[in-house]
Coordinates of C-alpha atoms and ligand atoms in Angstrom, one line a residue:
X28 CA 0.0 0.0 0.0
X29 CA 1.0 3.6 -0.6
X30 CA 1.2 4.3 3.1
X31 CA 3.7 1.6 3.7
X32 CA 5.8 2.7 0.8
X33 CA 6.0 6.2 2.2
X34 CA 6.9 4.9 5.6
X35 CA 9.7 2.7 4.2
X36 CA 11.1 5.4 2.0
X37 CA 11.0 8.0 4.7
X38 CA 12.9 5.6 7.1
X39 CA 15.4 4.6 4.5
X40 CA 19.0 5.3 5.7
X41 CA 21.2 7.2 3.3
X42 CA 24.6 6.5 4.9
X43 CA 26.2 3.3 6.2
X44 CA 26.6 4.9 9.6
X45 CA 23.0 6.1 9.6
X46 CA 20.3 5.2 12.0
X47 CA 16.5 4.8 11.4
X48 CA 14.7 7.1 13.8
X49 CA 11.1 7.4 14.8
X50 CA 10.4 11.0 15.9
X51 CA 7.1 11.4 17.7
X52 CA 5.7 14.9 17.8
X53 CA 7.4 15.6 14.5
X54 CA 4.9 18.3 13.5
X55 CA 5.8 20.1 16.8
X56 CA 8.4 22.8 17.3
X57 CA 11.4 20.7 18.6
X58 CA 10.3 17.6 16.7
X59 CA 10.4 19.3 13.3
X60 CA 13.9 20.7 13.8
X61 CA 15.2 17.4 15.2
X62 CA 13.7 15.3 12.4
X63 CA 15.1 17.7 9.8
X64 CA 18.6 17.6 11.3
X65 CA 18.7 13.8 11.5
X66 CA 17.5 13.5 7.9
X67 CA 20.1 16.1 6.7
X68 CA 23.0 14.0 8.1
X69 CA 21.7 10.8 6.4
X70 CA 19.6 9.0 9.0
X71 CA 16.2 7.5 8.0
X72 CA 13.5 9.5 9.8
X73 CA 9.8 8.7 10.2
X74 CA 7.5 11.1 12.0
X75 CA 4.3 10.6 14.1
X76 CA 2.0 13.3 15.2
X77 CA -1.7 13.6 16.0
X78 CA -1.9 17.3 14.9
X79 CA -3.9 18.2 18.0
X80 CA -5.5 21.6 18.2
X81 CA -3.6 22.9 21.3
X82 CA -2.2 25.6 19.1
X83 CA -2.5 26.8 15.5
X84 CA -2.9 23.6 13.3
X85 CA -1.8 25.6 10.3
X86 CA 1.6 26.1 11.8
X87 CA 1.9 22.3 12.4
X88 CA 0.8 21.7 8.8
X89 CA 3.4 24.2 7.5
X90 CA 6.1 22.4 9.5
X91 CA 4.8 19.1 8.0
X92 CA 5.1 20.6 4.5
X93 CA 8.7 21.6 5.2
X94 CA 9.6 18.1 6.4
X95 CA 7.8 16.5 3.5
X96 CA 10.1 18.5 1.1
X97 CA 13.1 17.1 3.1
X98 CA 11.8 13.6 2.6
X99 CA 10.4 13.0 6.1
X100 CA 6.9 11.5 6.1
X101 CA 4.7 12.1 9.2
X102 CA 2.2 9.4 10.0
X103 CA -0.9 11.0 11.4
X104 CA -1.9 9.2 14.6
X105 CA -1.9 9.1 18.3
X106 CA 1.0 7.7 20.4
X107 CA -1.7 5.9 22.4
X108 CA -2.7 3.9 19.4
X109 CA -0.9 0.6 20.2
X110 CA -1.9 -1.1 17.0
X111 CA -0.5 1.8 14.9
X112 CA 2.8 1.8 16.8
X113 CA 3.1 -2.0 16.4
X114 CA 2.5 -1.6 12.7
X115 CA 5.2 1.1 12.3
X116 CA 7.8 -1.1 14.1
X117 CA 6.8 -4.0 11.9
X118 CA 7.1 -2.2 8.7
X119 CA 10.6 -0.7 9.4
X120 CA 13.4 -1.7 11.8
X121 CA 13.7 1.4 14.0
X122 CA 17.0 1.8 15.8
X123 CA 16.1 4.9 17.9
X124 CA 12.9 6.6 19.1
X125 CA 13.1 10.3 19.8
X126 CA 9.9 10.8 21.7
X127 CA 8.9 14.4 21.8
X128 CA 5.1 14.1 21.5
X129 CA 3.5 15.6 24.6
X130 CA 1.0 18.0 26.0
X131 CA 3.3 21.0 26.6
X132 CA 2.7 24.3 28.5
X133 CA 1.9 24.7 32.2
X134 CA -1.2 26.8 32.1
X135 CA -3.4 24.7 29.8
X136 CA -3.5 22.1 32.6
X137 CA -5.7 24.4 34.6
X138 CA -8.5 23.8 32.1
X139 CA -7.6 20.5 30.4
X140 CA -5.7 18.3 32.9
X141 CA -6.8 15.0 31.2
X142 CA -4.7 15.9 28.0
X143 CA -1.5 15.8 30.2
X144 CA -2.3 12.4 31.5
X145 CA -3.3 11.1 28.1
X146 CA -0.2 12.2 26.2
X147 CA 2.6 12.5 28.9
X148 CA 1.8 9.5 31.1
X149 CA -0.4 7.0 29.1
X150 CA 1.3 8.1 25.8
X151 CA 4.8 7.6 27.2
X152 CA 3.8 4.1 28.5
X153 CA 2.4 3.2 25.0
X154 CA 5.7 4.3 23.3
X155 CA 7.8 2.4 25.8
X156 CA 5.6 -0.7 25.5
X157 CA 6.0 -0.6 21.7
X158 CA 9.8 -0.1 22.1
X159 CA 9.9 -3.0 24.5
X160 CA 8.1 -5.4 22.1
X161 CA 10.0 -4.3 19.0
X162 CA 12.6 -6.5 17.4
X163 CA 15.3 -5.0 17.4
X164 CA 14.6 -3.0 20.5
X165 CA 15.2 0.7 19.8
X166 CA 17.0 3.1 22.2
X167 CA 14.6 5.7 23.5
X168 CA 15.6 9.4 23.8
X169 CA 12.7 11.5 25.2
X170 CA 11.9 15.0 26.4
X171 CA 11.5 15.5 30.0
X172 CA 11.6 19.2 31.2
X173 CA 13.4 21.6 33.5
X174 CA 10.0 22.0 35.1
X175 CA 10.7 18.8 37.2
X176 CA 12.9 21.0 39.4
X177 CA 9.7 22.7 40.5
X178 CA 9.8 24.7 43.7
X179 CA 13.4 23.8 44.3
X180 CA 15.1 27.0 45.4
X181 CA 18.7 26.0 44.7
X182 CA 20.0 27.2 41.4
X183 CA 21.6 26.3 39.0
X184 CA 19.7 23.0 38.8
X185 CA 21.8 19.8 38.6
X186 CA 20.5 16.5 37.5
X187 CA 20.9 15.0 41.1
X188 CA 18.9 17.9 42.7
X189 CA 15.5 17.2 44.2
X190 CA 12.5 16.9 41.9
X191 CA 9.8 16.1 44.4
X192 CA 8.1 19.4 44.4
X193 CA 6.5 20.0 41.0
X194 CA 4.7 23.3 40.6
X195 CA 2.3 22.3 37.9
X196 CA 0.4 19.2 36.6
X197 CA 2.7 19.5 33.5
X198 CA 5.8 19.2 35.7
X199 CA 4.2 16.3 37.6
X200 CA 3.5 14.3 34.4
X201 CA 7.1 14.9 33.3
X202 CA 8.4 13.8 36.6
X203 CA 6.1 10.7 36.4
X204 CA 7.5 10.1 33.0
X205 CA 11.1 9.9 34.4
X206 CA 10.0 7.3 37.0
X207 CA 8.1 5.3 34.4
X208 CA 11.0 5.4 32.0
X209 CA 13.3 4.2 34.8
X210 CA 11.0 1.1 35.3
X211 CA 11.2 0.2 31.7
X212 CA 14.9 0.4 31.8
X213 CA 15.1 -1.6 35.0
X214 CA 12.7 -4.4 34.1
X215 CA 12.9 -4.6 30.4
X216 CA 16.5 -3.4 29.7
X217 CA 15.5 -0.6 27.4
X218 CA 18.2 2.0 26.8
X219 CA 16.7 5.3 27.9
X220 CA 17.8 8.9 27.8
X221 CA 15.7 11.7 29.3
X222 CA 16.5 15.3 28.3
X223 CA 15.4 18.1 30.6
X224 CA 15.0 21.0 28.1
X225 CA 15.1 24.6 29.4
X226 CA 12.7 27.0 27.7
X227 CA 13.4 26.3 24.1
X228 CA 12.8 29.2 21.6
X229 CA 13.5 29.9 17.9
X230 CA 12.0 29.9 14.4
X231 CA 8.9 27.7 14.0
X232 CA 8.4 28.0 17.7
X233 CA 5.3 27.6 19.8
X234 CA 2.7 30.4 19.8
X235 CA 1.8 29.6 23.5
X236 CA 5.2 30.6 24.7
X237 CA 5.9 34.2 26.0
X238 CA 8.6 35.2 23.5
X239 CA 6.2 34.3 20.7
X240 CA 3.1 36.0 21.9
X241 CA 5.1 39.0 23.2
X242 CA 6.3 39.5 19.6
X243 CA 2.8 39.4 18.3
X244 CA 1.4 41.7 21.0
X245 CA 4.2 44.2 20.7
X246 CA 3.7 44.4 16.9
X247 CA -0.1 44.9 17.5
X248 CA 0.4 47.6 20.2
X249 CA -1.2 45.4 22.8
X250 CA 0.1 45.4 26.4
X251 CA 2.5 42.7 27.4
X252 CA 2.3 41.4 31.0
X253 CA 5.6 41.0 32.7
X254 CA 5.4 38.8 35.7
X255 CA 7.2 39.6 39.0
X256 CA 7.8 37.4 42.0
X257 CA 7.0 38.4 45.6
X258 CA 8.5 41.9 46.4
X259 CA 9.0 42.6 42.7
X260 CA 11.5 39.7 42.4
X261 CA 12.8 39.0 38.9
X262 CA 11.2 36.2 36.9
X263 CA 13.8 34.7 34.6
X264 CA 14.3 31.8 32.3
X265 CA 17.3 29.9 31.0
X266 CA 16.2 30.5 27.4
X267 CA 17.9 27.9 25.1
X268 CA 18.1 28.3 21.3
X269 CA 16.5 25.5 19.2
X270 CA 19.8 24.8 17.2
X271 CA 21.6 24.1 20.5
X272 CA 18.8 21.8 21.7
X273 CA 18.8 20.0 18.4
X274 CA 22.6 19.4 18.7
X275 CA 22.0 18.0 22.2
X276 CA 19.2 15.7 20.9
X277 CA 21.4 14.4 18.0
X278 CA 24.3 13.8 20.4
X279 CA 22.0 12.0 22.8
X280 CA 20.9 9.7 19.9
X281 CA 24.5 9.0 19.0
X282 CA 25.4 8.4 22.7
X283 CA 22.4 6.1 23.4
X284 CA 24.0 3.0 21.9
X285 CA 27.1 3.4 24.0
X286 CA 27.5 1.7 27.4
X287 CA 26.9 3.8 30.4
X288 CA 29.0 6.8 31.5
X289 CA 28.7 8.4 34.9
X290 CA 25.5 10.1 33.8
X291 CA 23.6 6.9 34.1
X292 CA 23.1 3.9 36.3
X293 CA 23.6 0.5 34.7
X294 CA 20.8 -2.0 34.7
X295 CA 21.9 -5.1 32.9
X296 CA 23.2 -4.0 29.6
X297 CA 21.2 -0.9 29.1
X298 CA 21.9 2.6 30.3
X299 CA 19.4 5.0 31.9
X300 CA 20.5 8.6 31.6
X301 CA 19.1 12.0 32.4
X302 CA 20.7 15.3 31.1
X303 CA 19.9 19.0 31.5
X304 CA 19.9 20.8 28.1
X305 CA 19.9 24.5 28.9
X306 CA 21.9 27.6 28.2
X307 CA 23.4 28.4 31.7
X308 CA 22.6 32.1 31.4
X309 CA 19.1 33.0 32.7
X310 CA 17.6 36.3 31.4
X311 CA 14.8 38.2 33.0
X312 CA 11.4 38.4 31.3
X313 CA 11.8 42.2 31.4
X314 CA 15.2 41.9 29.5
X315 CA 13.5 39.6 27.0
X316 CA 10.9 42.3 26.3
X317 CA 13.7 44.9 25.9
X318 CA 15.5 42.7 23.3
X319 CA 12.3 42.2 21.4
X320 CA 11.6 46.0 21.4
X321 CA 15.1 46.6 20.0
X322 CA 14.7 43.9 17.3
X323 CA 11.2 44.9 16.3
X324 CA 11.9 48.6 16.5
X325 CA 8.6 49.0 18.4
X326 CA 8.2 50.1 22.0
X327 CA 6.2 47.6 24.1
X328 CA 3.3 48.7 26.3
X329 CA 4.5 47.0 29.5
X330 CA 2.3 45.9 32.4
X331 CA 4.1 44.6 35.5
X332 CA 1.9 42.1 37.3
X333 CA 2.4 39.8 40.2
X334 CA 3.0 36.3 39.0
X335 CA -0.2 34.3 39.5
X336 CA 0.0 30.9 41.1
X337 CA -0.7 29.0 37.9
X338 CA 2.2 26.5 37.7
X339 CA 5.0 28.8 36.5
X340 CA 8.2 28.9 38.6
X341 CA 10.1 32.1 39.2
X342 CA 13.6 31.2 38.0
X343 CA 15.3 28.5 36.0
X344 CA 19.0 28.0 35.4
X345 CA 20.7 24.8 34.1
X346 CA 23.9 23.3 35.2
X347 CA 25.0 21.5 32.1
X348 CA 28.3 20.0 33.2
X349 CA 27.1 16.4 32.7
X350 CA 25.8 17.0 29.1
X351 CA 29.0 18.9 28.3
X352 CA 31.1 16.0 29.5
X353 CA 29.1 13.0 28.1
X354 CA 27.4 14.5 25.1
X355 CA 29.8 17.2 24.1
X356 CA 26.9 19.6 24.4
X357 CA 28.0 23.3 24.2
X358 CA 25.2 25.8 23.6
X359 CA 26.6 28.8 21.7
X360 CA 23.6 31.1 21.0
X361 CA 22.9 34.2 23.0
X362 CA 19.3 35.2 23.6
X363 CA 19.9 38.3 21.4
X364 CA 21.2 36.5 18.4
X365 CA 18.6 33.6 18.7
X366 CA 15.7 36.1 19.0
X367 CA 17.1 37.9 16.0
X368 CA 16.6 34.7 14.0
X369 CA 13.2 34.1 15.5
X370 CA 12.0 37.6 14.7
X371 CA 13.2 37.3 11.1
X372 CA 11.3 34.0 10.7
X373 CA 8.2 35.4 12.4
X374 CA 8.0 38.5 10.1
X375 CA 8.5 36.4 7.0
X376 CA 6.2 33.5 8.0
X377 CA 3.3 35.7 9.0
X378 CA 3.7 38.1 6.0
X379 CA 3.7 35.1 3.6
X380 CA 0.9 33.2 5.3
X381 CA -1.2 36.3 5.6
X382 CA -0.7 37.2 2.0
X383 CA -1.4 33.5 1.0
X384 CA -4.6 33.7 3.1
X385 CA -5.6 36.9 1.4
X386 CA -5.0 35.6 -2.1
X387 CA -7.0 32.5 -1.3
X388 CA -9.9 34.6 0.0
X389 CA -9.6 36.7 -3.2
X390 CA -9.8 33.6 -5.3
X391 CA -12.8 32.2 -3.4
X392 CA -14.6 35.6 -3.8
X393 CA -13.9 35.8 -7.5
X394 CA -14.8 32.1 -8.2
Ligands
NAD425 P1 4.9 21.0 20.6 O1 3.6 21.1 21.2 O2 5.2 22.0 19.5 O3 5.2 19.6 20.0 C1 4.5 18.4 20.5 C2 3.9 17.7 19.3 O4 3.3 16.5 19.8 C3 2.7 18.5 18.7 O5 2.9 18.6 17.3 C4 1.5 17.7 19.0 O6 0.5 17.7 18.0 C5 2.1 16.3 19.2 N1 1.3 15.5 20.1 C6 0.8 15.8 21.4 N2 0.2 14.8 21.9 C7 0.2 13.8 21.0 C8 -0.3 12.4 21.0 N3 -1.0 12.0 22.1 N4 0.0 11.6 20.0 C9 0.6 12.1 18.9 N5 1.1 13.4 18.8 C10 0.9 14.2 19.9 O7 6.0 21.1 21.8 P2 7.6 21.3 21.7 O8 7.9 22.6 22.3 O9 8.1 20.9 20.4 O10 8.0 20.2 22.8 C11 8.6 19.0 22.5 C12 8.8 18.2 23.7 O11 9.7 18.9 24.6 C13 7.6 18.0 24.6 O12 7.7 16.7 25.2 C14 7.7 19.1 25.6 O13 7.0 18.7 26.8 C15 9.2 19.1 25.8 N6 9.7 20.4 26.3 C16 9.6 21.5 25.6 C17 10.1 22.7 26.1 C18 10.1 24.0 25.2 O14 10.5 25.0 25.8 N7 9.6 24.0 24.0 C19 10.7 22.8 27.3 C20 10.8 21.6 28.1 C21 10.3 20.4 27.6

């Protein structure tokens, strides 16, 4: 069937050293970039995404179109569909799963908690079950999050720090994911690597993230809310540029086959590893807005508001010593130069998609 043909050709490896990788969440922000990077270097890459409507489905479809041109096919389906996963693993031998499909964002959990359990807990179990049953068994690299550090007050965050005080349901499901992954490593010997991403930003980013909607609101002259902690304390994030994160993910894929380093405990033959992927230089939200004002050449209408108790934490800061040592991870992009690339993409993407929309409307009016 045509579907199987597309799956096979997408997963076909171009180089002898190449891997065949299933990227879940491939129509998502990080997934699109990781899938494209793996394909570029000669790996076979197959995507999976359910194109949920958490944010702009057109943006997900545009990412899909980009991957399609690069030769990556995204199968449309849910990670909880066990029969579909079994079929994918049957059709092509998958050496690695980069599992990025998840319900992201902390605030959405206030209104739709079930989606976090569905995708981040049940969905992770479904992916690990499929990996466990596959022959050969793939190594799994998956996205955890800096949010697992929760209300931890000690910065910078190191992998061994406490993670028992999540501030949001999102964080709780990511933390649960780490425990679940550990069980699959322990009992079934799956090779597992968890990556704790710190606030990833860049072109093709997520419209629900502050840097993205601040850009939109500044351009529209709408006020932007800058959160402050108690007594006007700074709220800051360790913003990490997408290309740096992608390099970290690719390095984690390459490292996954190797026997354990000090970053992991050894259970039988398979390693279990957790790494921080951050930028080690937190920037306040108010400085983020200043950089955007500079790049957009528009003054923001700023509103300083007390941070609501909605699941956000006040400060994040990664210690990346372990990822540096074991993955050769070295983030190189400053927030200013990364945002410059984001703003360039944003202006181009929205001017083209708006003019495309307008010309489609013109056509439908004239026909
Ligand atoms: P994203 O929302 O852009 O991408 C996730 C993709 O997964 C989406 O395209 C969505 O349609 C898909 N998806 C969700 N549930 C699914 C399901 N049940 N079945 C199939 N597909 C499903 O998010 P992102 O920013 O690219 O994040 C990727 C991963 O990194 C997520 O696991 C997220 O929790 C984690 N993470 C991201 C950040 C960040 O700052 N972007 C920070 C920490 C962790």
